[in-house]
Amino acid sequence: MKGRKPASVDASKHLASIDSDWAQLVAQLGPCGHEPKPAREPYEALVRAVAYQQLHVKAGDAIVARLLALHPRSAFPSPRQLLDASFDAMRACGFSARKIETIRSIAAATLEGVVPDLATAQSLADDELIARLSALKGIGRWTVEMFLIYSLARPDILPADDFGVREGYRLLKSFDAAPTPKAMALIGQAWSPHRTAAAWYLWRVPRPLKAKRATTPTVE
């Protein structure tokens, strides 16, 4: 609608109104620049998330490229193709035995209807998707939350288990220790309905130079 403010502006204003610490952070970083990835089928998004788990971006890119090369006629391997792929072929792509098991679990769950298609996922509530997908072997709550944030563009997701979020809040408030995940979830209730934007800001709280590190999660 003409003249309507972007949701990111509303989110930034909401967070800046919480207290002086938030106001200063928003002023320093500017409007929330969160940019969700183009929507992918949940199955593909989860497989890609597993590929990148605990890896640098370039390593994850290389593994995914080798996986795609196994099936050059497909934009992305189907669940059946992944189930039919040999263990050795998957290992040659760079997947660990544990990741291969997880990917096969995702593929099987997709064929069984446990992992929904994109249209169905878009109609499901955040909590329902978290419960449904985090029950899969090798898929934790954090991975599902990243899927909700980056693939489904859900605006009110706070990954309270995420170290970067909790450490960002510690620095924002000059605390000696970061809050526990449970405490972080309770604190974050005040940021609703813009908790995704809050996470974006907390990942970017300036770190001390001697402790400088990348804390924004990589989801490709």
Coordinates of N, CA and C in Angstrom, one line a residue:
M1 N 0.8 -1.2 0.0 CA 0.0 0.0 0.0 C 0.9 1.2 0.0
K2 N 0.5 2.2 -0.9 CA 1.3 3.4 -1.0 C 1.4 4.2 0.3
G3 N 2.6 4.6 0.7 CA 2.8 5.4 1.9 C 2.9 4.6 3.1
R4 N 2.8 3.2 3.1 CA 2.9 2.4 4.2 C 4.4 2.2 4.6
K5 N 4.7 2.3 5.9 CA 6.1 2.1 6.3 C 6.5 0.6 6.2
P6 N 7.7 0.3 5.8 CA 8.2 -1.1 5.9 C 8.1 -1.7 7.3
A7 N 7.9 -3.0 7.4 CA 7.8 -3.6 8.7 C 9.1 -3.4 9.5
S8 N 10.2 -3.3 8.8 CA 11.5 -3.1 9.5 C 11.5 -1.8 10.2
V9 N 10.9 -0.8 9.7 CA 10.8 0.5 10.4 C 10.0 0.4 11.6
D10 N 8.9 -0.3 11.6 CA 8.0 -0.5 12.8 C 8.8 -1.3 13.8
A11 N 9.6 -2.3 13.4 CA 10.3 -3.1 14.3 C 11.4 -2.3 15.0
S12 N 12.1 -1.5 14.2 CA 13.2 -0.7 14.8 C 12.6 0.3 15.8
K13 N 11.5 1.0 15.4 CA 10.9 1.9 16.4 C 10.4 1.2 17.6
H14 N 9.8 0.1 17.5 CA 9.4 -0.7 18.7 C 10.5 -1.0 19.6
L15 N 11.6 -1.5 19.1 CA 12.8 -1.8 19.9 C 13.4 -0.6 20.5
A16 N 13.5 0.5 19.8 CA 14.1 1.7 20.3 C 13.3 2.3 21.4
S17 N 12.1 2.0 21.5 CA 11.2 2.5 22.6 C 11.3 1.7 23.9
I18 N 12.0 0.6 23.9 CA 12.1 -0.3 25.1 C 12.8 0.4 26.2
D19 N 14.0 0.9 25.9 CA 14.8 1.6 26.9 C 16.0 2.3 26.2
S20 N 16.8 3.0 27.0 CA 17.9 3.8 26.4 C 19.0 3.0 25.7
D21 N 19.2 1.8 26.2 CA 20.2 0.9 25.6 C 19.8 0.5 24.2
W22 N 18.5 0.1 24.1 CA 18.0 -0.3 22.8 C 18.0 0.9 21.8
A23 N 17.6 2.0 22.4 CA 17.5 3.2 21.5 C 18.9 3.6 21.0
Q24 N 19.9 3.4 21.8 CA 21.3 3.7 21.3 C 21.7 2.7 20.3
L25 N 21.4 1.4 20.5 CA 21.8 0.4 19.5 C 21.1 0.6 18.2
V26 N 19.8 0.9 18.2 CA 19.1 1.2 17.0 C 19.6 2.4 16.2
A27 N 19.9 3.4 17.0 CA 20.5 4.6 16.4 C 21.9 4.4 15.8
Q28 N 22.6 3.5 16.4 CA 24.0 3.2 15.9 C 23.9 2.3 14.7
L29 N 23.0 1.3 14.6 CA 23.0 0.4 13.5 C 22.0 0.8 12.4
G30 N 21.1 1.7 12.7 CA 20.1 2.1 11.8 C 18.9 1.1 11.7
P31 N 18.0 1.3 10.7 CA 16.9 0.4 10.6 C 17.3 -1.0 10.4
C32 N 16.4 -1.9 10.9 CA 16.7 -3.4 10.8 C 16.9 -3.8 9.3
G33 N 18.0 -4.4 9.0 CA 18.3 -4.8 7.6 C 18.1 -6.3 7.4
H34 N 17.3 -6.9 8.2 CA 17.1 -8.4 8.0 C 16.5 -8.7 6.6
E35 N 17.2 -9.6 5.9 CA 16.7 -9.9 4.5 C 16.6 -11.5 4.4
P36 N 15.4 -12.0 4.5 CA 15.2 -13.4 4.4 C 15.6 -13.9 3.1
K37 N 16.1 -15.2 3.1 CA 16.4 -15.8 1.8 C 15.2 -16.1 1.0
P38 N 15.3 -16.2 -0.3 CA 14.2 -16.6 -1.2 C 13.6 -17.9 -0.6
A39 N 12.3 -18.0 -0.6 CA 11.6 -19.1 0.0 C 12.0 -20.4 -0.8
R40 N 12.3 -21.4 0.0 CA 12.6 -22.7 -0.6 C 11.7 -23.7 0.1
E41 N 11.5 -24.9 -0.5 CA 10.7 -25.9 0.1 C 11.4 -26.3 1.4
P42 N 10.6 -26.5 2.5 CA 11.2 -26.9 3.8 C 12.2 -28.0 3.7
Y43 N 11.9 -29.0 2.9 CA 12.8 -30.1 2.7 C 14.2 -29.7 2.3
E44 N 14.2 -28.8 1.2 CA 15.5 -28.4 0.7 C 16.2 -27.4 1.7
A45 N 15.4 -26.6 2.4 CA 16.0 -25.7 3.3 C 16.7 -26.4 4.5
L46 N 16.0 -27.5 4.9 CA 16.6 -28.3 6.1 C 17.8 -29.0 5.6
V47 N 17.8 -29.6 4.4 CA 19.0 -30.3 4.0 C 20.2 -29.4 3.8
R48 N 19.9 -28.2 3.3 CA 21.0 -27.2 3.2 C 21.5 -26.7 4.5
A49 N 20.6 -26.6 5.5 CA 21.0 -26.2 6.8 C 21.9 -27.2 7.4
V50 N 21.6 -28.5 7.2 CA 22.5 -29.6 7.8 C 23.8 -29.5 7.1
A51 N 23.8 -29.3 5.8 CA 25.1 -29.2 5.1 C 26.1 -28.2 5.6
Y52 N 25.5 -27.0 6.1 CA 26.3 -25.9 6.6 C 26.6 -26.0 8.1
Q53 N 26.0 -26.9 8.8 CA 26.1 -27.0 10.2 C 27.6 -27.1 10.6
Q54 N 28.1 -26.2 11.5 CA 29.4 -26.2 12.1 C 30.5 -26.1 11.0
L55 N 30.2 -25.4 9.9 CA 31.2 -25.3 8.8 C 31.3 -23.8 8.4
H56 N 32.4 -23.4 7.9 CA 32.5 -22.1 7.3 C 31.7 -22.1 6.0
V57 N 31.4 -20.9 5.5 CA 30.5 -20.8 4.3 C 31.1 -21.5 3.1
K58 N 32.4 -21.3 2.9 CA 33.1 -21.9 1.7 C 33.0 -23.4 1.7
A59 N 33.2 -24.0 2.9 CA 33.2 -25.4 3.0 C 31.8 -25.9 2.7
G60 N 30.8 -25.2 3.3 CA 29.4 -25.6 3.0 C 29.0 -25.5 1.6
D61 N 29.5 -24.4 0.9 CA 29.2 -24.2 -0.5 C 29.8 -25.3 -1.3
A62 N 31.0 -25.8 -1.0 CA 31.6 -26.8 -1.8 C 30.8 -28.2 -1.6
I63 N 30.4 -28.5 -0.4 CA 29.6 -29.7 -0.2 C 28.3 -29.7 -0.9
V64 N 27.6 -28.5 -0.9 CA 26.3 -28.4 -1.6 C 26.5 -28.5 -3.1
A65 N 27.6 -27.9 -3.6 CA 27.9 -28.0 -5.0 C 28.1 -29.4 -5.5
R66 N 28.8 -30.2 -4.7 CA 29.1 -31.6 -5.0 C 27.8 -32.4 -5.0
L67 N 26.9 -32.1 -4.0 CA 25.6 -32.7 -3.9 C 24.8 -32.5 -5.1
L68 N 24.8 -31.2 -5.6 CA 24.0 -30.8 -6.8 C 24.5 -31.5 -8.0
A69 N 25.9 -31.7 -8.0 CA 26.5 -32.3 -9.2 C 26.1 -33.8 -9.4
L70 N 25.7 -34.4 -8.3 CA 25.3 -35.8 -8.4 C 24.0 -35.9 -9.2
H71 N 23.2 -34.8 -9.3 CA 21.9 -34.9 -10.0 C 21.8 -33.6 -10.8
P72 N 22.6 -33.6 -11.9 CA 22.7 -32.3 -12.7 C 21.4 -32.0 -13.4
R73 N 20.5 -32.9 -13.5 CA 19.2 -32.6 -14.2 C 18.1 -32.1 -13.3
S74 N 18.4 -32.0 -12.0 CA 17.5 -31.5 -11.0 C 18.0 -30.2 -10.4
A75 N 17.1 -29.3 -10.2 CA 17.5 -28.1 -9.5 C 18.0 -28.4 -8.1
F76 N 17.4 -29.4 -7.5 CA 17.9 -29.9 -6.2 C 17.4 -31.3 -6.1
P77 N 18.3 -32.2 -5.5 CA 17.9 -33.6 -5.5 C 16.6 -33.8 -4.7
S78 N 15.8 -34.7 -5.2 CA 14.5 -35.0 -4.6 C 14.7 -35.9 -3.3
P79 N 13.8 -36.0 -2.5 CA 13.9 -36.9 -1.3 C 14.2 -38.3 -1.7
R80 N 13.6 -38.8 -2.8 CA 13.8 -40.2 -3.2 C 15.3 -40.3 -3.7
Q81 N 15.8 -39.3 -4.5 CA 17.1 -39.4 -5.0 C 18.1 -39.4 -3.8
L82 N 17.9 -38.7 -2.8 CA 18.8 -38.7 -1.6 C 18.8 -40.0 -0.9
L83 N 17.6 -40.6 -0.8 CA 17.5 -41.9 -0.1 C 18.2 -43.0 -1.0
D84 N 18.1 -42.8 -2.3 CA 18.7 -43.9 -3.1 C 20.2 -43.7 -3.3
A85 N 20.7 -42.5 -3.0 CA 22.2 -42.2 -3.1 C 23.0 -43.1 -2.2
S86 N 24.1 -43.6 -2.6 CA 24.9 -44.5 -1.8 C 25.6 -43.7 -0.7
F87 N 25.9 -44.4 0.4 CA 26.6 -43.8 1.5 C 28.0 -43.2 1.0
D88 N 28.7 -44.0 0.1 CA 30.0 -43.5 -0.4 C 29.8 -42.3 -1.2
A89 N 28.8 -42.2 -2.0 CA 28.6 -41.0 -2.9 C 28.3 -39.8 -2.0
M90 N 27.6 -39.9 -0.9 CA 27.3 -38.8 0.0 C 28.6 -38.4 0.8
R91 N 29.4 -39.4 1.1 CA 30.6 -39.2 1.8 C 31.6 -38.4 0.9
A92 N 31.5 -38.7 -0.4 CA 32.4 -38.1 -1.3 C 32.0 -36.6 -1.5
C93 N 30.8 -36.3 -1.2 CA 30.4 -34.9 -1.2 C 30.9 -34.1 -0.1
G94 N 31.3 -34.8 1.0 CA 31.9 -34.1 2.2 C 31.0 -34.2 3.4
F95 N 29.9 -35.0 3.3 CA 29.0 -35.2 4.5 C 29.6 -36.2 5.5
S96 N 29.5 -35.9 6.7 CA 29.9 -36.9 7.8 C 28.8 -38.0 7.8
A97 N 29.2 -39.1 8.5 CA 28.2 -40.2 8.6 C 26.9 -39.7 9.3
R98 N 27.1 -38.8 10.3 CA 26.0 -38.3 11.1 C 25.1 -37.4 10.3
K99 N 25.7 -36.6 9.4 CA 24.9 -35.7 8.6 C 24.2 -36.5 7.5
I100 N 24.8 -37.6 7.0 CA 24.1 -38.4 6.0 C 22.9 -39.1 6.7
E101 N 23.0 -39.5 7.9 CA 21.9 -40.1 8.6 C 20.8 -39.1 8.8
T102 N 21.2 -37.8 9.1 CA 20.2 -36.8 9.3 C 19.5 -36.4 8.0
I103 N 20.2 -36.3 6.9 CA 19.6 -36.0 5.6 C 18.7 -37.1 5.1
R104 N 19.1 -38.3 5.4 CA 18.2 -39.4 5.0 C 16.9 -39.4 5.8
S105 N 17.0 -39.0 7.1 CA 15.9 -38.9 8.0 C 14.9 -37.8 7.5
I106 N 15.5 -36.6 7.0 CA 14.7 -35.5 6.5 C 14.0 -36.0 5.2
A107 N 14.7 -36.7 4.3 CA 14.1 -37.2 3.1 C 13.0 -38.1 3.3
A108 N 13.2 -39.1 4.2 CA 12.1 -40.0 4.6 C 10.9 -39.4 5.2
A109 N 11.2 -38.4 6.1 CA 10.1 -37.7 6.7 C 9.3 -36.8 5.7
T110 N 10.0 -36.4 4.7 CA 9.3 -35.6 3.6 C 8.4 -36.5 2.8
L111 N 8.8 -37.7 2.5 CA 8.0 -38.6 1.7 C 6.8 -39.1 2.6
E112 N 7.0 -39.1 3.9 CA 5.9 -39.5 4.8 C 5.0 -38.4 5.1
G113 N 5.3 -37.2 4.7 CA 4.4 -36.1 5.0 C 4.7 -35.3 6.3
V114 N 5.7 -35.8 7.0 CA 6.0 -35.1 8.3 C 6.6 -33.7 8.0
V115 N 7.5 -33.7 7.1 CA 8.1 -32.4 6.6 C 7.1 -31.8 5.6
P116 N 6.4 -30.7 5.9 CA 5.4 -30.2 5.0 C 6.0 -29.5 3.7
D117 N 5.1 -29.4 2.7 CA 5.6 -28.6 1.6 C 5.5 -27.1 2.0
L118 N 6.0 -26.2 1.1 CA 6.1 -24.8 1.4 C 4.7 -24.2 1.7
A119 N 3.7 -24.5 0.9 CA 2.4 -24.0 1.1 C 1.8 -24.3 2.4
T120 N 2.0 -25.6 2.8 CA 1.5 -26.0 4.1 C 2.3 -25.4 5.2
A121 N 3.6 -25.3 5.1 CA 4.4 -24.7 6.1 C 4.0 -23.2 6.4
Q122 N 3.7 -22.5 5.3 CA 3.3 -21.1 5.4 C 2.0 -21.0 6.2
S123 N 1.2 -22.0 6.3 CA -0.1 -22.0 7.0 C 0.0 -22.4 8.4
L124 N 1.2 -23.0 8.8 CA 1.3 -23.5 10.1 C 1.9 -22.5 11.1
A125 N 1.5 -22.6 12.4 CA 2.0 -21.7 13.4 C 3.5 -22.0 13.7
D126 N 4.2 -21.0 14.2 CA 5.6 -21.1 14.6 C 5.8 -22.3 15.5
D127 N 5.1 -22.4 16.6 CA 5.3 -23.5 17.6 C 5.0 -24.8 17.0
E128 N 4.0 -24.9 16.1 CA 3.7 -26.2 15.5 C 4.9 -26.7 14.6
L129 N 5.4 -25.8 13.8 CA 6.6 -26.1 13.0 C 7.8 -26.5 13.8
I130 N 8.0 -25.8 14.9 CA 9.2 -26.1 15.7 C 9.0 -27.5 16.3
A131 N 7.8 -27.8 16.8 CA 7.6 -29.1 17.4 C 7.7 -30.2 16.4
R132 N 7.2 -30.0 15.2 CA 7.1 -31.0 14.2 C 8.5 -31.3 13.6
L133 N 9.2 -30.2 13.3 CA 10.5 -30.4 12.6 C 11.7 -30.7 13.6
S134 N 11.6 -30.2 14.8 CA 12.7 -30.5 15.7 C 12.7 -31.9 16.2
A135 N 11.6 -32.6 16.0 CA 11.5 -34.0 16.4 C 12.3 -34.9 15.5
L136 N 12.7 -34.4 14.3 CA 13.5 -35.2 13.4 C 14.9 -35.4 13.9
K137 N 15.4 -36.6 13.6 CA 16.7 -36.9 14.1 C 17.8 -36.0 13.5
G138 N 18.6 -35.3 14.4 CA 19.6 -34.5 13.9 C 19.2 -33.0 13.7
I139 N 17.9 -32.7 13.8 CA 17.4 -31.4 13.6 C 17.0 -30.8 15.0
G140 N 17.7 -29.8 15.4 CA 17.3 -29.2 16.7 C 16.5 -28.0 16.5
R141 N 16.1 -27.4 17.7 CA 15.2 -26.2 17.6 C 15.9 -25.0 16.9
W142 N 17.2 -24.9 17.1 CA 17.9 -23.7 16.5 C 17.8 -23.8 14.9
T143 N 18.0 -25.0 14.4 CA 17.9 -25.2 12.9 C 16.5 -24.8 12.4
V144 N 15.5 -25.2 13.1 CA 14.1 -24.9 12.7 C 13.9 -23.4 12.8
E145 N 14.4 -22.8 13.9 CA 14.2 -21.3 14.1 C 14.9 -20.6 12.9
M146 N 16.1 -21.0 12.5 CA 16.7 -20.4 11.4 C 15.9 -20.5 10.1
F147 N 15.3 -21.7 9.9 CA 14.4 -21.9 8.8 C 13.2 -20.9 8.9
L148 N 12.6 -20.7 10.0 CA 11.5 -19.8 10.2 C 11.9 -18.4 9.9
I149 N 13.1 -18.0 10.4 CA 13.6 -16.6 10.2 C 14.0 -16.4 8.7
Y150 N 14.8 -17.3 8.1 CA 15.4 -17.0 6.8 C 14.5 -17.5 5.6
S151 N 13.8 -18.6 5.8 CA 13.1 -19.1 4.6 C 11.6 -18.7 4.7
L152 N 11.0 -18.7 5.9 CA 9.6 -18.3 5.9 C 9.4 -16.8 6.3
A153 N 10.4 -16.1 6.7 CA 10.4 -14.7 7.0 C 9.4 -14.4 8.2
R154 N 9.4 -15.3 9.2 CA 8.5 -15.1 10.3 C 9.1 -14.0 11.2
P155 N 8.3 -13.0 11.6 CA 8.8 -11.8 12.2 C 9.0 -11.8 13.7
D156 N 8.6 -12.9 14.4 CA 8.6 -12.9 15.8 C 9.3 -14.2 16.4
I157 N 10.5 -14.4 15.9 CA 11.3 -15.6 16.3 C 12.5 -15.1 17.1
L158 N 12.7 -15.6 18.3 CA 13.9 -15.3 19.1 C 14.6 -16.6 19.4
P159 N 15.7 -16.9 18.7 CA 16.5 -18.1 19.0 C 17.2 -17.9 20.4
A160 N 16.5 -18.2 21.4 CA 17.1 -18.0 22.8 C 18.3 -18.8 23.1
D161 N 18.4 -20.0 22.4 CA 19.6 -20.8 22.7 C 20.9 -20.3 22.0
D162 N 20.7 -19.4 21.1 CA 21.8 -18.9 20.2 C 22.8 -18.1 21.1
F163 N 24.1 -18.5 21.0 CA 25.1 -17.8 21.8 C 25.2 -16.3 21.4
G164 N 25.1 -16.1 20.1 CA 25.3 -14.7 19.6 C 24.2 -13.8 20.1
V165 N 23.0 -14.3 20.2 CA 21.9 -13.5 20.8 C 22.1 -13.2 22.3
R166 N 22.5 -14.2 23.0 CA 22.6 -14.1 24.5 C 23.9 -13.2 24.8
E167 N 24.9 -13.4 24.0 CA 26.1 -12.6 24.2 C 25.9 -11.1 23.8
G168 N 25.1 -10.9 22.8 CA 24.8 -9.6 22.3 C 24.0 -8.9 23.4
Y169 N 23.1 -9.6 24.1 CA 22.3 -9.0 25.1 C 23.2 -8.7 26.3
R170 N 24.1 -9.5 26.6 CA 25.0 -9.3 27.7 C 25.8 -8.0 27.5
L171 N 26.3 -7.8 26.3 CA 27.1 -6.6 25.9 C 26.2 -5.4 25.9
L172 N 25.0 -5.6 25.4 CA 24.0 -4.4 25.4 C 23.8 -3.9 26.8
K173 N 23.7 -4.8 27.7 CA 23.3 -4.4 29.1 C 24.6 -4.4 30.0
S174 N 25.7 -4.6 29.5 CA 27.0 -4.6 30.3 C 26.9 -5.6 31.5
F175 N 26.3 -6.7 31.2 CA 26.3 -7.8 32.3 C 27.6 -8.5 32.3
D176 N 27.9 -9.1 33.5 CA 29.1 -10.0 33.6 C 28.9 -11.3 32.9
A177 N 27.7 -11.8 32.9 CA 27.4 -13.1 32.2 C 26.2 -13.0 31.4
A178 N 26.2 -13.8 30.3 CA 25.0 -13.8 29.4 C 23.8 -14.5 30.1
P179 N 22.6 -14.2 29.8 CA 21.5 -14.9 30.4 C 21.4 -16.3 29.9
T180 N 20.8 -17.2 30.6 CA 20.5 -18.5 30.2 C 19.5 -18.5 29.1
P181 N 19.4 -19.6 28.3 CA 18.4 -19.6 27.3 C 17.0 -19.4 27.8
K182 N 16.7 -20.0 29.0 CA 15.4 -19.8 29.6 C 15.1 -18.3 29.9
A183 N 16.1 -17.7 30.6 CA 16.0 -16.3 30.9 C 15.9 -15.4 29.7
M184 N 16.7 -15.8 28.6 CA 16.6 -15.0 27.4 C 15.2 -15.0 26.8
A185 N 14.6 -16.2 26.8 CA 13.3 -16.3 26.2 C 12.3 -15.4 27.0
L186 N 12.4 -15.4 28.3 CA 11.5 -14.6 29.1 C 11.7 -13.1 28.9
I187 N 13.0 -12.7 28.9 CA 13.3 -11.3 28.6 C 12.8 -10.9 27.2
G188 N 12.9 -11.8 26.3 CA 12.5 -11.4 24.9 C 11.0 -11.3 24.7
Q189 N 10.2 -11.7 25.6 CA 8.8 -11.6 25.4 C 8.4 -10.1 25.3
A190 N 9.2 -9.2 25.9 CA 8.9 -7.8 25.8 C 9.1 -7.2 24.4
W191 N 9.9 -8.0 23.5 CA 10.2 -7.5 22.2 C 9.2 -8.0 21.1
S192 N 8.3 -8.8 21.5 CA 7.2 -9.3 20.6 C 6.4 -8.1 20.2
P193 N 5.9 -8.0 18.9 CA 6.0 -9.0 17.9 C 7.2 -8.9 16.9
H194 N 8.3 -8.4 17.4 CA 9.4 -8.1 16.5 C 10.7 -8.8 17.0
R195 N 10.5 -10.0 17.5 CA 11.7 -10.7 18.1 C 12.7 -11.1 17.0
T196 N 12.3 -11.3 15.8 CA 13.3 -11.6 14.7 C 14.2 -10.4 14.5
A197 N 13.6 -9.2 14.5 CA 14.5 -8.0 14.4 C 15.4 -7.8 15.6
A198 N 14.8 -8.2 16.8 CA 15.7 -8.0 18.0 C 16.9 -8.9 17.9
A199 N 16.7 -10.2 17.4 CA 17.8 -11.1 17.2 C 18.8 -10.5 16.2
W200 N 18.3 -9.9 15.1 CA 19.2 -9.2 14.1 C 20.1 -8.2 14.8
Y201 N 19.5 -7.4 15.6 CA 20.3 -6.3 16.3 C 21.3 -6.9 17.3
L202 N 20.8 -7.9 18.0 CA 21.7 -8.5 19.1 C 22.9 -9.2 18.4
W203 N 22.7 -9.8 17.2 CA 23.8 -10.4 16.5 C 24.9 -9.4 16.1
R204 N 24.5 -8.1 16.1 CA 25.3 -7.1 15.6 C 25.8 -6.1 16.7
V205 N 25.5 -6.4 17.9 CA 26.0 -5.5 19.0 C 27.5 -5.5 18.9
P206 N 28.1 -4.3 18.8 CA 29.6 -4.2 18.7 C 30.3 -5.0 19.7
R207 N 31.2 -5.8 19.3 CA 32.0 -6.7 20.2 C 33.3 -6.0 20.5
P208 N 33.9 -6.2 21.7 CA 35.2 -5.7 22.0 C 36.2 -6.3 21.0
L209 N 37.2 -5.4 20.6 CA 38.1 -5.8 19.5 C 38.8 -7.1 19.8
K210 N 39.2 -7.3 21.0 CA 40.0 -8.5 21.3 C 39.1 -9.8 21.3
A211 N 37.8 -9.6 21.3 CA 36.9 -10.8 21.3 C 36.1 -10.8 20.0
K212 N 36.6 -10.0 19.0 CA 35.8 -9.9 17.8 C 35.6 -11.2 17.1
R213 N 34.4 -11.5 16.7 CA 34.1 -12.8 16.1 C 32.8 -12.7 15.3
A214 N 32.6 -13.6 14.3 CA 31.3 -13.6 13.6 C 30.3 -14.3 14.4
T215 N 29.2 -13.7 14.7 CA 28.1 -14.3 15.5 C 26.8 -14.5 14.7
T216 N 26.7 -13.9 13.6 CA 25.5 -14.0 12.8 C 25.5 -15.4 12.2
P217 N 24.4 -16.2 12.3 CA 24.4 -17.5 11.8 C 24.4 -17.5 10.3
T218 N 25.0 -18.5 9.7 CA 25.0 -18.6 8.2 C 24.0 -19.6 7.8
V219 N 23.1 -19.2 7.0 CA 22.1 -20.1 6.5 C 22.0 -19.9 5.0
E220 N 22.4 -20.8 4.2 CA 22.4 -20.7 2.8 C 21.2 -21.5 2.1

